[in-house]
Tab-separated table of N, CA and C in Angstrom:
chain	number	residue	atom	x	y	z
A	1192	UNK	N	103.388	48.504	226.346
A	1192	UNK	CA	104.057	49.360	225.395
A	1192	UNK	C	104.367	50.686	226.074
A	1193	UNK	N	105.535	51.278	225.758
A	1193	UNK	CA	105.911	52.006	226.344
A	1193	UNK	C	105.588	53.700	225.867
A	1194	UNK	N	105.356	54.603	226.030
A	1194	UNK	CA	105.470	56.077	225.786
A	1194	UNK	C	106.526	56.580	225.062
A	1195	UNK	N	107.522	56.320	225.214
A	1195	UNK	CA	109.077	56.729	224.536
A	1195	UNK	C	109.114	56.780	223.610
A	1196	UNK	N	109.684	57.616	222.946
A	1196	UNK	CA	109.716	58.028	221.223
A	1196	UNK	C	108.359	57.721	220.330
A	1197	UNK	N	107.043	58.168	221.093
A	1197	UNK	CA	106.253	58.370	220.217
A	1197	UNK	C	105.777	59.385	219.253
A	1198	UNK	N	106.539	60.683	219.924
A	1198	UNK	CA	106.413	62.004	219.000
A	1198	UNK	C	107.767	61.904	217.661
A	1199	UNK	N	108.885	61.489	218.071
A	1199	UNK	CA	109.981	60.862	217.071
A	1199	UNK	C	108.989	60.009	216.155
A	1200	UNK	N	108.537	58.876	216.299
A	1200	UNK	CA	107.827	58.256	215.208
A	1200	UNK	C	106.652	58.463	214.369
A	1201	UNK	N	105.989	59.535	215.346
A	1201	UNK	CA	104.895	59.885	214.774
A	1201	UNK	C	105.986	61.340	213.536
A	1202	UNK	N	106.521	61.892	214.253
A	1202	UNK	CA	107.174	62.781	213.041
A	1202	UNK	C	107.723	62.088	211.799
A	1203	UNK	N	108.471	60.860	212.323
A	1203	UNK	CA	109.389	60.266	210.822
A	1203	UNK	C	107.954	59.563	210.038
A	1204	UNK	N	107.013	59.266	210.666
A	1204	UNK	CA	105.563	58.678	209.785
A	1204	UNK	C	104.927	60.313	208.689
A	1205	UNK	N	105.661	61.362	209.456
A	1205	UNK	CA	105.293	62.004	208.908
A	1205	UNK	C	105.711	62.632	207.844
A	1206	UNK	N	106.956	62.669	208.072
A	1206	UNK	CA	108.194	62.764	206.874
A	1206	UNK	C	108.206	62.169	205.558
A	1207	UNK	N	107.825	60.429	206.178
A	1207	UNK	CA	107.973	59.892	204.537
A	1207	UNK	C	106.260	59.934	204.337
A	1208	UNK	N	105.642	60.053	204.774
A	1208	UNK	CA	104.041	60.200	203.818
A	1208	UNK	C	104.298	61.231	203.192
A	1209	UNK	N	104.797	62.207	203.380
A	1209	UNK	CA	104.598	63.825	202.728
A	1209	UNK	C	105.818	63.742	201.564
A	1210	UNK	N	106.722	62.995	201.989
A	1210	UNK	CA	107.866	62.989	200.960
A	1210	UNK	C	107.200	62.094	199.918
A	1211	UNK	N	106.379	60.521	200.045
A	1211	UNK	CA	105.952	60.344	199.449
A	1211	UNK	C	104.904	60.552	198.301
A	1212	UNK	N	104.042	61.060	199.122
A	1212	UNK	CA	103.051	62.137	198.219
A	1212	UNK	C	103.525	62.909	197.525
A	1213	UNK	N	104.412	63.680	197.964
A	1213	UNK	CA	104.901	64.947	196.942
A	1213	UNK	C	106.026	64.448	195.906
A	1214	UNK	N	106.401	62.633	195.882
A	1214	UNK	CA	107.075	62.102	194.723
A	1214	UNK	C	105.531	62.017	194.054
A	1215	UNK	N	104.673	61.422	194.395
A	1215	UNK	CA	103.774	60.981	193.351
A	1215	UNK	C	103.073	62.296	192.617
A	1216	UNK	N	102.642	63.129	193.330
A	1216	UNK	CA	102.243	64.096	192.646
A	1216	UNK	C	103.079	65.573	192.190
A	1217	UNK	N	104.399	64.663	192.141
A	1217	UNK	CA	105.591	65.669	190.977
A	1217	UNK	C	105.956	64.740	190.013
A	1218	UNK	N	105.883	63.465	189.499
A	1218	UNK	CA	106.202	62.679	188.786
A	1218	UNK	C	107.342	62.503	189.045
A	1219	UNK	N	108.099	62.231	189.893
A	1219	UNK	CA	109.635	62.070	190.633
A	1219	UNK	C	109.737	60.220	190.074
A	1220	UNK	N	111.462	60.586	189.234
A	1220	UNK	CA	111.621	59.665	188.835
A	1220	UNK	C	112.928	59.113	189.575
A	1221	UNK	N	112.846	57.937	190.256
A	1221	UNK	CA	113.601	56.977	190.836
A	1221	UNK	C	115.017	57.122	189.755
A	1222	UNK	N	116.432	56.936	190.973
A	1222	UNK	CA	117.510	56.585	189.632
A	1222	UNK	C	117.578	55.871	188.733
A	1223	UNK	N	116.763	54.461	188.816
A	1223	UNK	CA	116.723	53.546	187.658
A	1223	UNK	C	115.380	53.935	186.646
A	1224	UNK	N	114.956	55.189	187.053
A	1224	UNK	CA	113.950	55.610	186.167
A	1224	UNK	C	112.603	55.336	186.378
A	1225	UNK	N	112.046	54.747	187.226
A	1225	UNK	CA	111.293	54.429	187.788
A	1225	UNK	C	110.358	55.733	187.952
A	1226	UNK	N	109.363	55.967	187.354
A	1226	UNK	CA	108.513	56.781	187.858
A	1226	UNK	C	107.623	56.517	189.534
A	1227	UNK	N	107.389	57.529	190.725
A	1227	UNK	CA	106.666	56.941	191.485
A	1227	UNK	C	105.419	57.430	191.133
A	1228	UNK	N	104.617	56.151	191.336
A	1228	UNK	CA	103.273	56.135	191.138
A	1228	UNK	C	102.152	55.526	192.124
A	1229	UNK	N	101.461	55.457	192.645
A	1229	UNK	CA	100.264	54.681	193.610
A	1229	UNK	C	100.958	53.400	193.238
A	1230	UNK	N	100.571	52.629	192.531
A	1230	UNK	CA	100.738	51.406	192.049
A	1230	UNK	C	102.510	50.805	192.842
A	1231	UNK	N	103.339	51.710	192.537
A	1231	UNK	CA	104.812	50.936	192.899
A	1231	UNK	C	104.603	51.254	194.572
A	1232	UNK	N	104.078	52.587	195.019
A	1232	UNK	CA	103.738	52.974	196.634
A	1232	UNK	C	103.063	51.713	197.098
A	1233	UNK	N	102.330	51.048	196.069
A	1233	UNK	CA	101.008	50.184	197.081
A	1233	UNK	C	102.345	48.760	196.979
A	1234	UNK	N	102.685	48.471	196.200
A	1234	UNK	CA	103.183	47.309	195.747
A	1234	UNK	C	104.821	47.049	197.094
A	1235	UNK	N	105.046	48.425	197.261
A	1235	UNK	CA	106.511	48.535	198.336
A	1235	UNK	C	106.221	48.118	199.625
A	1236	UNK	N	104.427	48.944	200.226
A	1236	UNK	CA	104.177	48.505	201.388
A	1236	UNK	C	103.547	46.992	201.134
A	1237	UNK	N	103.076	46.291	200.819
A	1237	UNK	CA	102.986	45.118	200.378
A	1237	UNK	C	104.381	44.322	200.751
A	1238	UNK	N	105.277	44.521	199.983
A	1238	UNK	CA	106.759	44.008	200.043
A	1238	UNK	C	107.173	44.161	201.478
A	1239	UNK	N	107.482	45.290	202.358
A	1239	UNK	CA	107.578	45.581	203.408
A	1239	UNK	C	107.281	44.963	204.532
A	1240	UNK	N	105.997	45.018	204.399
A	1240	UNK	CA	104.490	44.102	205.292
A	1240	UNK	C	104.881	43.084	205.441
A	1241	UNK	N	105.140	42.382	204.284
A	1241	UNK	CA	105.532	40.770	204.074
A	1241	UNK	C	106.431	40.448	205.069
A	1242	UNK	N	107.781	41.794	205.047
A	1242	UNK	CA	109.123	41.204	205.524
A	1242	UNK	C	108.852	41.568	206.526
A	1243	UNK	N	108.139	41.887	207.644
A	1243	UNK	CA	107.513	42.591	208.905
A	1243	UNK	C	107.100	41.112	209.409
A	1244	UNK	N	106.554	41.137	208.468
A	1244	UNK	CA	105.661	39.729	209.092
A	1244	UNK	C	106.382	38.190	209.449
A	1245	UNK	N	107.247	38.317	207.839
A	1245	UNK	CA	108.086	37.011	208.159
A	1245	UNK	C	109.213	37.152	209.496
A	1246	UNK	N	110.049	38.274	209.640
A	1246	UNK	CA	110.550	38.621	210.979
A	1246	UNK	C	110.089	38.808	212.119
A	1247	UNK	N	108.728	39.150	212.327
A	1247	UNK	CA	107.938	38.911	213.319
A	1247	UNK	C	107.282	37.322	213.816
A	1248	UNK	N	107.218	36.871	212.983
A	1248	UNK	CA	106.562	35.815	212.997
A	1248	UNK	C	105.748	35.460	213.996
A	1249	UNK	N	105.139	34.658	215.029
A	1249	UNK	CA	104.071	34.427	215.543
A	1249	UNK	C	103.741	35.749	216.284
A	1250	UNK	N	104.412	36.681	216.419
A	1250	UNK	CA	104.000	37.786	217.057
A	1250	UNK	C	103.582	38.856	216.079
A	1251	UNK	N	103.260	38.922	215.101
A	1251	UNK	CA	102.857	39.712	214.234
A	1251	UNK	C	101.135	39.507	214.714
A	1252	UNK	N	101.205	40.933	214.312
A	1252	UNK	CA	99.469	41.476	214.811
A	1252	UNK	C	98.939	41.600	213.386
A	1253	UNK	N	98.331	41.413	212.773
A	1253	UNK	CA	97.806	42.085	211.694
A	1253	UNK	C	96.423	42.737	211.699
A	1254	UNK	N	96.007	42.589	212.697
A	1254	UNK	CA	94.952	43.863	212.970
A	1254	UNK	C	95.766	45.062	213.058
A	1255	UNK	N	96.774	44.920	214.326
A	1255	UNK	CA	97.342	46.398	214.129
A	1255	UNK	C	98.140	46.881	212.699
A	1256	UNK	N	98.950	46.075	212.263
A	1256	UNK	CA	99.853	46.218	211.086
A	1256	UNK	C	98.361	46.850	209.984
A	1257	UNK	N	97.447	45.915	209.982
A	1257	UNK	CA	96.671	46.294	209.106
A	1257	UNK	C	96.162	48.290	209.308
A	1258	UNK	N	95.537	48.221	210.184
A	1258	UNK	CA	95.346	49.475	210.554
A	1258	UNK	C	96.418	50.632	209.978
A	1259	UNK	N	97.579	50.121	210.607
A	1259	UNK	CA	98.735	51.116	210.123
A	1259	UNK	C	98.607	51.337	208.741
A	1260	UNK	N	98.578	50.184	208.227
A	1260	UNK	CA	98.676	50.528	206.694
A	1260	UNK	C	97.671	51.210	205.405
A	1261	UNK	N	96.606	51.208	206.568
A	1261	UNK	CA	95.273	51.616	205.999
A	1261	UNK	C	95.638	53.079	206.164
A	1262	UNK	N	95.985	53.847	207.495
A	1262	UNK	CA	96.226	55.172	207.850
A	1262	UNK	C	97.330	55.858	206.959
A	1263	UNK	N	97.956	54.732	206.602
A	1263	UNK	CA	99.725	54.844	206.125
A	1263	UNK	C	98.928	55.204	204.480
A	1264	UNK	N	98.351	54.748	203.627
A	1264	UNK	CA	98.090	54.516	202.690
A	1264	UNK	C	96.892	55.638	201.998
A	1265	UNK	N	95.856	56.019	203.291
A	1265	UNK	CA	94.911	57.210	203.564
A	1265	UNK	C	95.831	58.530	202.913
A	1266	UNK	N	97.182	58.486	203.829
A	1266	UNK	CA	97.060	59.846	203.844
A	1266	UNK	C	98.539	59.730	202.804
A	1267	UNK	N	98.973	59.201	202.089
A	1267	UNK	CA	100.266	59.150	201.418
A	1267	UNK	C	99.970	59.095	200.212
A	1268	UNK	N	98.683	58.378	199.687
A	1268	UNK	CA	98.046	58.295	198.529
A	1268	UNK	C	96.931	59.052	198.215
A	1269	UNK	N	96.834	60.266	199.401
A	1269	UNK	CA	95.673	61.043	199.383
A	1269	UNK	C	95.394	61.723	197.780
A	1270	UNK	N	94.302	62.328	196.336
A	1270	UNK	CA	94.380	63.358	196.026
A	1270	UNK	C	95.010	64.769	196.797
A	1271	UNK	N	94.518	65.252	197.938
A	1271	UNK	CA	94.728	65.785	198.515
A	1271	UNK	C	95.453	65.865	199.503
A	1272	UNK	N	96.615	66.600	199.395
A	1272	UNK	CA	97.449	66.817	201.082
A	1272	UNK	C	96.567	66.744	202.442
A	1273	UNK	N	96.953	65.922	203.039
A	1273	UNK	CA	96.479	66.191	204.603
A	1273	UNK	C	97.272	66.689	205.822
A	1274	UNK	N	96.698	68.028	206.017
A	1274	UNK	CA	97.698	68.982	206.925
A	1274	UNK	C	98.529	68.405	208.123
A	1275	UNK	N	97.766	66.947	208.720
A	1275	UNK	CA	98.424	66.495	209.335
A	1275	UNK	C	98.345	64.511	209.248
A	1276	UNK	N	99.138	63.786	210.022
A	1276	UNK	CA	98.876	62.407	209.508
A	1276	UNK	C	98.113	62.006	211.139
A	1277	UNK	N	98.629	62.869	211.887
A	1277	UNK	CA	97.824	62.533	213.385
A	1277	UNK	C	96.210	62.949	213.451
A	1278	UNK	N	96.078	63.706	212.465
A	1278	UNK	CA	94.569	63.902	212.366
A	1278	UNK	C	93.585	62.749	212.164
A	1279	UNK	N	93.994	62.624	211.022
A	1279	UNK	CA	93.148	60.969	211.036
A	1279	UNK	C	93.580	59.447	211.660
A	1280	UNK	N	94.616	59.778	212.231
A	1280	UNK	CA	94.867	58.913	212.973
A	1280	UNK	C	94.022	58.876	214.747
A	1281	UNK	N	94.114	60.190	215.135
A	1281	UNK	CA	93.138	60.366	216.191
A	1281	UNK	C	91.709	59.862	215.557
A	1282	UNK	N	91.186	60.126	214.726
A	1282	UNK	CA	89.912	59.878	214.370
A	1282	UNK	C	89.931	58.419	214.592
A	1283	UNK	N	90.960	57.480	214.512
A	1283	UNK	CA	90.569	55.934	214.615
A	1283	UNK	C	90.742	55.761	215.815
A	1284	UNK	N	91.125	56.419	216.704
A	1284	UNK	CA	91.172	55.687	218.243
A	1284	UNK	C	90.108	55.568	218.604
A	1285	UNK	N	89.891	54.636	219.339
A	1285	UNK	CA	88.978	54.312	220.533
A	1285	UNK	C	88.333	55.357	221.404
């Protein structure tokens, strides 16, 4: 795996957690009215995952995917803002 555009991805990971969070805890309602809530957040990466997986197919990791989604889910569904998403992400490395 290569080095290249890991500060690009680690920023856009950072973009939509914070955009996400700050739909759920403004009651931000989707155009079809859709309130976002934990529940539709948990239910999208679910949906997502799936289609990750079926396009990946025998090469899908789900240790790593899993991980991601645990970190992805930590800090997007936090009560609390977390100042950064690389923070606890360093905390899981090796």
């Amino acid at each position: 795996m290569g080095i290249f555009n890991l500060m690009e991805d680690a920023a856009t990971a950072e973009i939509s957690r914070s955009q996400i969070w700050q739909w759920i805890h403004n009651d931000v309602a989707l155009d079809d009215g859709i309130v976002v809530k934990r529940d539709l957040v948990e239910r999208l990466i679910d949906e997502e995952l799936s289609k990750i997986r079926t396009t990946t197919g025998e090469g899908f990791d789900a240790e790593r995917y899993g991980q991601a989604v645990a970190l992805f889910t930590e800090v997007a569904l936090a009560d609390n803002f977390a100042d950064f998403l690389t923070i606890p992400a360093y905390e899981r490395m090796p």
